[in-house]
mmCIF file of N, CA and C in Angstrom:
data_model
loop_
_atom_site.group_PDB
_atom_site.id
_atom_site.type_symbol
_atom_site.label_atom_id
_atom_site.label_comp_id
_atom_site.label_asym_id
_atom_site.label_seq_id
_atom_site.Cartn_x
_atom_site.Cartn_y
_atom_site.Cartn_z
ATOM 1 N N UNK A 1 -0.388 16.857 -14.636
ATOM 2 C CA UNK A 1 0.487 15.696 -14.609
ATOM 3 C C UNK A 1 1.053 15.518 -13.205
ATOM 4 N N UNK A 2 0.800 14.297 -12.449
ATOM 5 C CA UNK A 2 1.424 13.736 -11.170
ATOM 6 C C UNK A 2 3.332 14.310 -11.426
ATOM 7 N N UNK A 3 3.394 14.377 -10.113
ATOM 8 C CA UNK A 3 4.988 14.634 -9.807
ATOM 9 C C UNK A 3 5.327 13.580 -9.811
ATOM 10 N N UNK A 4 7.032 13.165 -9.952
ATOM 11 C CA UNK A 4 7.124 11.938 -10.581
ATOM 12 C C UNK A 4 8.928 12.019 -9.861
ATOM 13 N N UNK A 5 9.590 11.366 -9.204
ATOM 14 C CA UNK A 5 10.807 11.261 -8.311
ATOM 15 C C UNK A 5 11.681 9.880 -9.204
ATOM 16 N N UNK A 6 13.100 10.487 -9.939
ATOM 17 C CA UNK A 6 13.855 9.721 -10.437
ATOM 18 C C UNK A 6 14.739 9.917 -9.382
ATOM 19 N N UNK A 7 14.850 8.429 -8.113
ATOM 20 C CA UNK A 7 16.426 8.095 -7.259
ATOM 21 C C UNK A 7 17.413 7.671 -8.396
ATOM 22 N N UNK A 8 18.489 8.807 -8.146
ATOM 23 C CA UNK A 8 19.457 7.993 -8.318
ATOM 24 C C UNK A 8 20.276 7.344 -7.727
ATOM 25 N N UNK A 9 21.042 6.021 -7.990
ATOM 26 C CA UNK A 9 21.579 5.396 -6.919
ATOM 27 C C UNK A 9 23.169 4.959 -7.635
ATOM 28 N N UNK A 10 24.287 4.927 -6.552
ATOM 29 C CA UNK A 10 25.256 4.254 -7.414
ATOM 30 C C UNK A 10 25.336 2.876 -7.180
ATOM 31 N N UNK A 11 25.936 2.294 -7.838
ATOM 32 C CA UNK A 11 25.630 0.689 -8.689
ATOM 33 C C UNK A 11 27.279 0.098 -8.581
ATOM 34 N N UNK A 12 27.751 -0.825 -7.801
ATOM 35 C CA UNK A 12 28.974 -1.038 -8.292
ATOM 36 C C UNK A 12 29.191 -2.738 -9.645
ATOM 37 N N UNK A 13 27.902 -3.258 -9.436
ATOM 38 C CA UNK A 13 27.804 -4.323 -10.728
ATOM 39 C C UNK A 13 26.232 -3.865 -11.144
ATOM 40 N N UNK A 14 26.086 -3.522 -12.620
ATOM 41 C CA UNK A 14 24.916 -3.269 -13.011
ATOM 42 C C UNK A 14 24.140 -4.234 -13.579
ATOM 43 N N UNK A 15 24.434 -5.351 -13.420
ATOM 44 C CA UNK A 15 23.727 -6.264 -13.834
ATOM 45 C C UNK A 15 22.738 -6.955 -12.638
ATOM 46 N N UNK A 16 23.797 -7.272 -11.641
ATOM 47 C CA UNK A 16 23.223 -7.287 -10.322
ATOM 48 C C UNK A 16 22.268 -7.050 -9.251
ATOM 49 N N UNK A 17 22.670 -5.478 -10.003
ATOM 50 C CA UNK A 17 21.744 -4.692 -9.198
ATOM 51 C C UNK A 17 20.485 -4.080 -9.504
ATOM 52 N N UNK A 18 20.491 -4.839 -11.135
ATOM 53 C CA UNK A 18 18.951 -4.521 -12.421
ATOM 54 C C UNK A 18 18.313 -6.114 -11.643
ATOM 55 N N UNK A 19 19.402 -7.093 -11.494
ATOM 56 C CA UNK A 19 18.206 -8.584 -11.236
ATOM 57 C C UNK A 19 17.981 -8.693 -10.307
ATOM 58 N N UNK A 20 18.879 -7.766 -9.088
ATOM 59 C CA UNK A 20 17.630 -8.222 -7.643
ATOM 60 C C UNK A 20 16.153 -7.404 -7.820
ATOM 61 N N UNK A 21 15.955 -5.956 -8.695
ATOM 62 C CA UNK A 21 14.868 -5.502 -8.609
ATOM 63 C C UNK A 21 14.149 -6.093 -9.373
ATOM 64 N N UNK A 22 14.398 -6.992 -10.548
ATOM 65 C CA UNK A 22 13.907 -7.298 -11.353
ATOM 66 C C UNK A 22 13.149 -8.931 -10.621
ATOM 67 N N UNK A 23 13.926 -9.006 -9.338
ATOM 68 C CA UNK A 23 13.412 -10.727 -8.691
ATOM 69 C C UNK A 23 12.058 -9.963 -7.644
ATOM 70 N N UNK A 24 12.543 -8.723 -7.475
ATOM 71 C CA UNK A 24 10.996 -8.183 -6.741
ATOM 72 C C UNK A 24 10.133 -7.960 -7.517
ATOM 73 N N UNK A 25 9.953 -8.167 -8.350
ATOM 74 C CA UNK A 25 8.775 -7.914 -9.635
ATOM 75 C C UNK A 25 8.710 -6.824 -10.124
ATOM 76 N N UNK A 26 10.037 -5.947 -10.240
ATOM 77 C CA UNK A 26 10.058 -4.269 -10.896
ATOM 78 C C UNK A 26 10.427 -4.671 -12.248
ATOM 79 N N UNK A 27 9.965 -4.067 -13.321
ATOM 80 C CA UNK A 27 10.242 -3.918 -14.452
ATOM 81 C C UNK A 27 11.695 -2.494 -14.905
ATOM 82 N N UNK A 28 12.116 -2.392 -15.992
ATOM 83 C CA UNK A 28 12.919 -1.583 -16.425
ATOM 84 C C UNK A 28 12.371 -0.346 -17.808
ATOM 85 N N UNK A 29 12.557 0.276 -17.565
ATOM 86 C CA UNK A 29 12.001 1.362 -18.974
ATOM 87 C C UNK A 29 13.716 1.500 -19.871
ATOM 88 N N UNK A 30 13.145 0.354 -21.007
ATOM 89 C CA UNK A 30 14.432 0.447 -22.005
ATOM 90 C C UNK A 30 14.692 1.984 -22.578
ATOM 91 N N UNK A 31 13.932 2.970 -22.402
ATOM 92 C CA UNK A 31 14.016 4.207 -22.945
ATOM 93 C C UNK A 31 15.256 4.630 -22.348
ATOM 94 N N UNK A 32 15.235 4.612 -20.963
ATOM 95 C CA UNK A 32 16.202 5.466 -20.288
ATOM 96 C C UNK A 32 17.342 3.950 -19.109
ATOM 97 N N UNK A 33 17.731 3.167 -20.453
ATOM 98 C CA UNK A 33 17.883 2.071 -19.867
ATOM 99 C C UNK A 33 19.689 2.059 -20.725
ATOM 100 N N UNK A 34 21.125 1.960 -20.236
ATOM 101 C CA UNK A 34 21.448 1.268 -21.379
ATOM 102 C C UNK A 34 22.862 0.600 -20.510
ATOM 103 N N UNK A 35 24.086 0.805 -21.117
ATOM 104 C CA UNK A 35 25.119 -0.472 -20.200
ATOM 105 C C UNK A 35 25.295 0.461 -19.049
ATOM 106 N N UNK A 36 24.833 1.286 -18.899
ATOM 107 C CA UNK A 36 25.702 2.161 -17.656
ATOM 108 C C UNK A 36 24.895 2.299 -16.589
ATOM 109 N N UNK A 37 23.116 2.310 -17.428
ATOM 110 C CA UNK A 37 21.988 2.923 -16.753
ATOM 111 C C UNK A 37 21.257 1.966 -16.608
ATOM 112 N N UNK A 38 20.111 1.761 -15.857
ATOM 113 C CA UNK A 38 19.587 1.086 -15.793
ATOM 114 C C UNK A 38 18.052 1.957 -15.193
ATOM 115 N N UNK A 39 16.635 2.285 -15.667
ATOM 116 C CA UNK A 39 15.967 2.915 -14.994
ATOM 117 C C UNK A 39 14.703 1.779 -14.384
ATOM 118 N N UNK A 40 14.606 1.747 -13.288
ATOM 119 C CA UNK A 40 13.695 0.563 -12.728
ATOM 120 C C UNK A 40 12.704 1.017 -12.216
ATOM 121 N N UNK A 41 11.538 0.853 -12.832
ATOM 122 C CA UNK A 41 10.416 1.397 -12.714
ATOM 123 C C UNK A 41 9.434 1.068 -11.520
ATOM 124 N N UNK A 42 9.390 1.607 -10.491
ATOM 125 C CA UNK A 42 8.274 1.282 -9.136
ATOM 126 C C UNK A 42 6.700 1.139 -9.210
ATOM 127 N N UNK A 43 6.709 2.014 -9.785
ATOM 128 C CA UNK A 43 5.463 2.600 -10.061
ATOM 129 C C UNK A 43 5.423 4.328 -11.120
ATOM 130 N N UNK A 44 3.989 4.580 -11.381
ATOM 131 C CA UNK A 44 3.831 4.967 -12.798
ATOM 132 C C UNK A 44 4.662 6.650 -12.084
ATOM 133 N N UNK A 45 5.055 6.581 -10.958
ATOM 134 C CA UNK A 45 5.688 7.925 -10.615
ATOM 135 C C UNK A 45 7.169 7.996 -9.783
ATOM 136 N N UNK A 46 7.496 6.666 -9.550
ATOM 137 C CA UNK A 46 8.383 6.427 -8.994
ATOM 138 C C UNK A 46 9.832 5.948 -9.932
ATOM 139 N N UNK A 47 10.563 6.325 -10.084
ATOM 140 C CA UNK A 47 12.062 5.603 -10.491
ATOM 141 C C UNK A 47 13.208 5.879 -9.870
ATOM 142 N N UNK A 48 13.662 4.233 -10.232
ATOM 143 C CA UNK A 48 15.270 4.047 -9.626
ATOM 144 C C UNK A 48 15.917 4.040 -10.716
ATOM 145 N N UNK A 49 16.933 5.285 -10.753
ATOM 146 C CA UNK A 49 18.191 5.003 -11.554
ATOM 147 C C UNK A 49 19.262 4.682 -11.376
ATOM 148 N N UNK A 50 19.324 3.344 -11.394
ATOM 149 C CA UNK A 50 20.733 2.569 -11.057
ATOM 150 C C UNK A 50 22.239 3.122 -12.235
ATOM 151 N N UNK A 51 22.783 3.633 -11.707
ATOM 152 C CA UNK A 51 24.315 4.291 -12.441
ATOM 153 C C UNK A 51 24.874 3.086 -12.091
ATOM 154 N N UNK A 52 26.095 2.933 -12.908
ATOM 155 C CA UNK A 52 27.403 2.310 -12.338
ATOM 156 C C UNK A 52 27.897 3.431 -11.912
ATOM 157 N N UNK A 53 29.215 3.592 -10.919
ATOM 158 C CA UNK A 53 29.799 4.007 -9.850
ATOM 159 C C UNK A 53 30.054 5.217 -11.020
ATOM 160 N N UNK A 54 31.124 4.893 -12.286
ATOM 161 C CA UNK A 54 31.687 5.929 -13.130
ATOM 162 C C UNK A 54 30.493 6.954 -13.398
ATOM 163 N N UNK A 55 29.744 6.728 -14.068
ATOM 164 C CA UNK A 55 28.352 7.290 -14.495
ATOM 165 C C UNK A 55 27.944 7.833 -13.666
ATOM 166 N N UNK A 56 27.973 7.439 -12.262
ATOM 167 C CA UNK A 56 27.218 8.396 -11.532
ATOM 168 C C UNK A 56 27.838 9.791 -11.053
ATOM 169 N N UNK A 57 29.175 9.211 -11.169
ATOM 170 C CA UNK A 57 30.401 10.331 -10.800
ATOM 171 C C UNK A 57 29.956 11.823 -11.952
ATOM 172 N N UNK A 58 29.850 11.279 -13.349
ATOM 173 C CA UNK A 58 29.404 12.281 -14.037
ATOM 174 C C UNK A 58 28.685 13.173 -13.361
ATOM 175 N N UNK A 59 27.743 13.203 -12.064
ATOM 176 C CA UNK A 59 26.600 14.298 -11.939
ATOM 177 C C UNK A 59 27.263 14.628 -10.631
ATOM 178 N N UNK A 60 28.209 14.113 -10.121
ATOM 179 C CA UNK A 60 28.305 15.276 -8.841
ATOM 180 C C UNK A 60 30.566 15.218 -9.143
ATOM 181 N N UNK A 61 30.434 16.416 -8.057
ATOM 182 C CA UNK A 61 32.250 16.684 -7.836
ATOM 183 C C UNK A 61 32.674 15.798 -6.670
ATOM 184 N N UNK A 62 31.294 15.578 -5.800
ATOM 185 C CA UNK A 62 31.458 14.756 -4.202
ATOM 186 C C UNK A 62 31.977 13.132 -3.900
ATOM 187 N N UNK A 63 32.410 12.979 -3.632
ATOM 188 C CA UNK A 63 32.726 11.025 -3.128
ATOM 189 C C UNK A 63 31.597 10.846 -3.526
ATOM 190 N N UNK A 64 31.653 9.814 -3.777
ATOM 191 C CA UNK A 64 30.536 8.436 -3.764
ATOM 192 C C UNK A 64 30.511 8.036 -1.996
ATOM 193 N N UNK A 65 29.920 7.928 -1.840
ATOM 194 C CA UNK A 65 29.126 7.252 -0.337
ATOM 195 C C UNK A 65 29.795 5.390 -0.255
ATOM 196 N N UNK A 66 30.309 5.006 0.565
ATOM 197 C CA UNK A 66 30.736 3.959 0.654
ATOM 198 C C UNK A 66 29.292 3.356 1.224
ATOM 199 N N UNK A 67 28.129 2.603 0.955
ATOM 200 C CA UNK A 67 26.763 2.477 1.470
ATOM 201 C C UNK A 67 27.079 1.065 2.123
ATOM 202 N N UNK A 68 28.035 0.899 2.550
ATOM 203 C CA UNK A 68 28.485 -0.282 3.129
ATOM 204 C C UNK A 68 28.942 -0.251 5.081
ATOM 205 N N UNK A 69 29.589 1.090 4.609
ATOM 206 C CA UNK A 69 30.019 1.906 5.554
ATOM 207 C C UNK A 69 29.576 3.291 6.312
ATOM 208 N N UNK A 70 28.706 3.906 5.286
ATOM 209 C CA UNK A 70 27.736 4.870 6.146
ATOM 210 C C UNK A 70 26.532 5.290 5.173
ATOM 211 N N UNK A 71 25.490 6.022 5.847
ATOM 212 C CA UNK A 71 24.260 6.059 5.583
ATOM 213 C C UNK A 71 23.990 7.368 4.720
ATOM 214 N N UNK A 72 23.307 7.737 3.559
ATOM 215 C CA UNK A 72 23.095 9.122 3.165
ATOM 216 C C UNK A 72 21.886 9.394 3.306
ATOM 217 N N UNK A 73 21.066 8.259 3.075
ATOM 218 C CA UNK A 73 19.688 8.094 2.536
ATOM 219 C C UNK A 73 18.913 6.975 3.014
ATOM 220 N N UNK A 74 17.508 7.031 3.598
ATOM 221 C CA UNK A 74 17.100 5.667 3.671
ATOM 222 C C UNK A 74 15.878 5.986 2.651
ATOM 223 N N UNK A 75 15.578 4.800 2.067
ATOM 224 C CA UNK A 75 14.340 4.747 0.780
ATOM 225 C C UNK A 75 12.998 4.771 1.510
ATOM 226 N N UNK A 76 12.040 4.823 2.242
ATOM 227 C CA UNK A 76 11.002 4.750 2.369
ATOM 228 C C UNK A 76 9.657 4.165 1.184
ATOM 229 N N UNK A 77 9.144 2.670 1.032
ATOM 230 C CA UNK A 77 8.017 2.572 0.200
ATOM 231 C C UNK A 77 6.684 2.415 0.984
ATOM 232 N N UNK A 78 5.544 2.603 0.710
ATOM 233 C CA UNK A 78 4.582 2.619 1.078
ATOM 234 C C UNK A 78 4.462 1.234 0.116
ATOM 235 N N UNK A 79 3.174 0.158 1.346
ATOM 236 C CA UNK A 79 2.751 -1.084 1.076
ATOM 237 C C UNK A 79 0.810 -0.893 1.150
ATOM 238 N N UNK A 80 0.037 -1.677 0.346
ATOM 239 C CA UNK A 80 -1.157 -1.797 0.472
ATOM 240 C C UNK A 80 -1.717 -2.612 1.880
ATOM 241 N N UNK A 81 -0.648 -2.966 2.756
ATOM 242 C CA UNK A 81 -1.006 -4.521 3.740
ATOM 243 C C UNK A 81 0.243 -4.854 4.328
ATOM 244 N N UNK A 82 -0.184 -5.410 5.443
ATOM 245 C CA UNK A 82 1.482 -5.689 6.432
ATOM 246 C C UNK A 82 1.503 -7.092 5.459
ATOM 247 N N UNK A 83 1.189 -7.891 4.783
ATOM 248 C CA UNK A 83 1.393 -8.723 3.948
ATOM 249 C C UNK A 83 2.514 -7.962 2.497
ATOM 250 N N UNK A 84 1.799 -7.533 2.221
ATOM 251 C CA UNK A 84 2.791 -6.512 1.117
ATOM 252 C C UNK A 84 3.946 -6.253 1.820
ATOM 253 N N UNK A 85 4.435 -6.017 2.834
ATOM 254 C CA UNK A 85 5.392 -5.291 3.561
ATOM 255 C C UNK A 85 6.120 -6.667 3.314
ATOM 256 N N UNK A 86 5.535 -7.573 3.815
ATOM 257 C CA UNK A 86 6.045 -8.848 4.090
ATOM 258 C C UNK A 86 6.850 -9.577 3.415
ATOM 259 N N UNK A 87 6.145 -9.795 2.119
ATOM 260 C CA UNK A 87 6.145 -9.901 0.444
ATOM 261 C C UNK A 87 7.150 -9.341 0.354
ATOM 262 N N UNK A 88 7.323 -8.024 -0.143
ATOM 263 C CA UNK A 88 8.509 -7.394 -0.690
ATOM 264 C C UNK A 88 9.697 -7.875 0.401
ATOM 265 N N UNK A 89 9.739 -7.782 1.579
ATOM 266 C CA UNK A 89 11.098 -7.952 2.203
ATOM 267 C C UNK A 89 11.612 -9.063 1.992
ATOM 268 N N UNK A 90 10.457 -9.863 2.193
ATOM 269 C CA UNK A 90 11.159 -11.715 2.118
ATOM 270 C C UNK A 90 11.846 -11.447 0.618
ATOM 271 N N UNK A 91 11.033 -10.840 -0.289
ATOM 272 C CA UNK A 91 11.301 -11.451 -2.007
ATOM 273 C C UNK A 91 13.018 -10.435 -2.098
ATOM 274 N N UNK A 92 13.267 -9.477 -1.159
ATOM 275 C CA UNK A 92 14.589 -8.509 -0.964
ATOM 276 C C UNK A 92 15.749 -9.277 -0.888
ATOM 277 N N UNK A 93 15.102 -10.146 0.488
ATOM 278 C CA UNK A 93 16.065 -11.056 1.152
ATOM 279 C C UNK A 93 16.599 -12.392 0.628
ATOM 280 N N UNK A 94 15.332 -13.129 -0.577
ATOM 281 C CA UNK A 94 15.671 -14.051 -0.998
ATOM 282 C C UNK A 94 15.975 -13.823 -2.508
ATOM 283 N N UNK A 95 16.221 -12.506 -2.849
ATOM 284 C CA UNK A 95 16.983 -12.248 -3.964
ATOM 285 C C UNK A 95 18.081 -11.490 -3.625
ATOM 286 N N UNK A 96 18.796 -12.073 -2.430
ATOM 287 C CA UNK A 96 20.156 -11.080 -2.381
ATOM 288 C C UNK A 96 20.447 -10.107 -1.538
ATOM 289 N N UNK A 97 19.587 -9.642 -1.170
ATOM 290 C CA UNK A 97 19.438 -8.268 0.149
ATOM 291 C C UNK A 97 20.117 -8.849 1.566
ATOM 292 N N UNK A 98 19.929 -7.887 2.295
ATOM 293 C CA UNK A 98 20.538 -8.561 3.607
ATOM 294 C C UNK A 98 19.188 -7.096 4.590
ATOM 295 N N UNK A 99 18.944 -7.793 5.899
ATOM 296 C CA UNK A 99 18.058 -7.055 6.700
ATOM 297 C C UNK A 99 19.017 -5.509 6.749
ATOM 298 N N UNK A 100 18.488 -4.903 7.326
ATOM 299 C CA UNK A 100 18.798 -3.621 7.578
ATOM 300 C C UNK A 100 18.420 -3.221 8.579
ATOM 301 N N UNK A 101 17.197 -3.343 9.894
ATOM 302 C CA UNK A 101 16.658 -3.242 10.651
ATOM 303 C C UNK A 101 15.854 -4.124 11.328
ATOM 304 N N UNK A 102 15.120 -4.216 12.383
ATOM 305 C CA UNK A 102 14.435 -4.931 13.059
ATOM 306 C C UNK A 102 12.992 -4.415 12.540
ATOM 307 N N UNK A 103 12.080 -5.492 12.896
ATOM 308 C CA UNK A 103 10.658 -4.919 11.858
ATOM 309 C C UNK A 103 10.010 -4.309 13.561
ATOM 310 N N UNK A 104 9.096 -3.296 12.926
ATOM 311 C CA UNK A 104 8.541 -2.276 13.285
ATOM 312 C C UNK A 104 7.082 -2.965 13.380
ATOM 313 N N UNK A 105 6.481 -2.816 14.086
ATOM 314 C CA UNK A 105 5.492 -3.878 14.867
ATOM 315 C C UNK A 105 4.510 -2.918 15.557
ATOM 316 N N UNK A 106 3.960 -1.778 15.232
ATOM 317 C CA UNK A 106 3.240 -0.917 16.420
ATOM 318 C C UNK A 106 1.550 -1.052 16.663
ATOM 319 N N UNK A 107 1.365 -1.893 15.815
ATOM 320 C CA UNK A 107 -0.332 -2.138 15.715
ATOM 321 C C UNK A 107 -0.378 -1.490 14.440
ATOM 322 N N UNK A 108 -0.763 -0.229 14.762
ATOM 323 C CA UNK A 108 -1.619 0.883 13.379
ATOM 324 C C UNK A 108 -0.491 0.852 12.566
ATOM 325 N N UNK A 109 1.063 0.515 12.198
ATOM 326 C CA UNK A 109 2.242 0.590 11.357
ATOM 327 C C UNK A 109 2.747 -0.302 11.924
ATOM 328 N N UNK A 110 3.252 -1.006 10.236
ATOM 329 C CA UNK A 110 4.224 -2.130 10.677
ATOM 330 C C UNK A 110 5.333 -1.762 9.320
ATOM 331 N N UNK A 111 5.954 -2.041 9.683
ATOM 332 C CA UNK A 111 7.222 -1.794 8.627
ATOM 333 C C UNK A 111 8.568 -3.120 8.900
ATOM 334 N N UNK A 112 8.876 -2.815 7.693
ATOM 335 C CA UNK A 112 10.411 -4.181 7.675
ATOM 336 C C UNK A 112 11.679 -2.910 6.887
ATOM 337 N N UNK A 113 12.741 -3.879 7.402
ATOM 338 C CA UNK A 113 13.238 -2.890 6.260
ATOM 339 C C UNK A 113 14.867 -3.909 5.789
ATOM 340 N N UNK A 114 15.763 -3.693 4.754
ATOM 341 C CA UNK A 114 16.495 -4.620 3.929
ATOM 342 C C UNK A 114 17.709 -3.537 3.265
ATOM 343 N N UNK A 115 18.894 -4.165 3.085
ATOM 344 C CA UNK A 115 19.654 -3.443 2.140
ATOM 345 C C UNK A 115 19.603 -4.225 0.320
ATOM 346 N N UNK A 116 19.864 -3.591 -0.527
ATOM 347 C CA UNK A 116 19.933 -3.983 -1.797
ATOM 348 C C UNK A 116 21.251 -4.404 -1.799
ATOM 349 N N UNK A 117 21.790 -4.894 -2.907
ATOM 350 C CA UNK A 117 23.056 -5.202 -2.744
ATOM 351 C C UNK A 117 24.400 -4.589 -2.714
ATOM 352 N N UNK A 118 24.157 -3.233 -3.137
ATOM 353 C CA UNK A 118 24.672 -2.368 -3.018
ATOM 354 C C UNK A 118 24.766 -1.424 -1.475
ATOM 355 N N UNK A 119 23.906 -2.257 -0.653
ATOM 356 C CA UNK A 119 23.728 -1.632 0.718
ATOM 357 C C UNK A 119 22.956 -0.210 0.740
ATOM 358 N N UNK A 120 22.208 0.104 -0.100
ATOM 359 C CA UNK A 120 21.368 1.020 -0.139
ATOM 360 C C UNK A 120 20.111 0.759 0.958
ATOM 361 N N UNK A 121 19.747 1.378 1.453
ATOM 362 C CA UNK A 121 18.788 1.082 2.716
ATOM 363 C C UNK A 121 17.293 1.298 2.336
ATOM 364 N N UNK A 122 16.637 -0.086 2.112
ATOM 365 C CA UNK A 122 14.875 0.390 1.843
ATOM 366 C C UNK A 122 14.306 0.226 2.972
ATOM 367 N N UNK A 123 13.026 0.787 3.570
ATOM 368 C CA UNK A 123 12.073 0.934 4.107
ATOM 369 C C UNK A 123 10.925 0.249 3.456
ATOM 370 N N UNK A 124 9.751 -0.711 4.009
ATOM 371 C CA UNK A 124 8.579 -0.827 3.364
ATOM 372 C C UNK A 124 7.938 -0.725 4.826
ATOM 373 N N UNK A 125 7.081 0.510 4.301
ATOM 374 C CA UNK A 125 6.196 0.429 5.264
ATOM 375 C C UNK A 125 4.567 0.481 5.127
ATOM 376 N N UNK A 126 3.442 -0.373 6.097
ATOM 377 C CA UNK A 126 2.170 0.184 6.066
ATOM 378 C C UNK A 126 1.780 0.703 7.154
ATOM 379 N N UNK A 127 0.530 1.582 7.276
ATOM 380 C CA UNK A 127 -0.408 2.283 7.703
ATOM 381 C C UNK A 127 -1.674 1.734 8.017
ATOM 382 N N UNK A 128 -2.243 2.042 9.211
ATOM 383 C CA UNK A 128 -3.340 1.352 9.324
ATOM 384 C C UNK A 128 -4.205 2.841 8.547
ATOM 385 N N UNK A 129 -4.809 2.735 7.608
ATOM 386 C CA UNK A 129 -5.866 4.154 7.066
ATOM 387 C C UNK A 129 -6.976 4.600 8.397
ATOM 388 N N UNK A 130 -7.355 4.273 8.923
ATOM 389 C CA UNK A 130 -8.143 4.259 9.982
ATOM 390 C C UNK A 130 -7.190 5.442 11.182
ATOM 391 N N UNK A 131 -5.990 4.788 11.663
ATOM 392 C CA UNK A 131 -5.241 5.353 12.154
ATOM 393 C C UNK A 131 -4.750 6.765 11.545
ATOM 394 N N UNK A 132 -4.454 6.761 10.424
ATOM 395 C CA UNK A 132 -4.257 8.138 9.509
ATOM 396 C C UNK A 132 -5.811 8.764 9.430
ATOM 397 N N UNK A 133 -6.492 8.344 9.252
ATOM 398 C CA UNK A 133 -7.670 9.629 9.315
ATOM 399 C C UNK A 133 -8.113 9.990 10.754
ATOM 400 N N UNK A 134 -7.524 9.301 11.626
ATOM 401 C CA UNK A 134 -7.632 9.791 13.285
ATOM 402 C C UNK A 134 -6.683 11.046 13.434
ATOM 403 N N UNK A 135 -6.054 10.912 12.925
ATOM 404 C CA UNK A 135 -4.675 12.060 13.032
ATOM 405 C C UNK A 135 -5.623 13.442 12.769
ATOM 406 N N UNK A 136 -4.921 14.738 13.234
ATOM 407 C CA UNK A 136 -5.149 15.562 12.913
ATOM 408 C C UNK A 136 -5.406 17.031 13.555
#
């Protein structure tokens, strides 16, 4: 069985923050879904678990991260195409996101990158494959 990475993230409106992923074309798994939780499915190995702020407090003793005000984490996704890269940021930005960085332009990698609304920091990046099997 593939390894499989549940982010958790804190959430300060959970409704919000289920419909901007839901305007990028992510679906939700009602299993592990309910008013507090929200699990948003990336892919068949990837999940985001959106907490509200209280809920998330349940799993640690530490502050919550003000993600407005400083950084813990940046998300990194891998894209099929600097089009895909493209795709997802615009669809970030025109569901609510705000940029996060200047896009990354190097020939063999291009990357964009966006905050969620919660100011959580994503990355989308591609690879030229050509360039990765030169490596080594």
């Amino acid at each position: 069985m593939a390894q499989m990475i549940f982010v958790n993230l804190p959430v300060k409106d959970l409704a919000t923050s289920k419909g901007f992923f839901e305007k990028l074309g992510y679906g939700t798994n009602p299993q592990f879904s309910d008013d507090k939780t929200a699990c948003v499915v990336l892919s068949d190995t990837i999940f985001v678990m959106l907490l509200t702020e209280p809920r998330f407090k349940d799993f640690t003793k530490k502050d919550i991260a003000d993600a407005s005000r400083t950084t813990e984490v940046i998300l990194a996704l891998s894209a099929d195409s600097r089009e895909k890269v493209d795709e997802l940021a615009d669809a970030a930005l025109a569901a609510g996101g705000s940029p996060a960085g200047e896009t990354q332009d190097l020939g063999f990698m291009y990357g964009r990158s966006f905050q969620d609304p919660d100011h959580h920091i994503w990355e989308v990046m591609w690879m030229d494959p050509a360039a990765v099997e030169g490596q080594g």
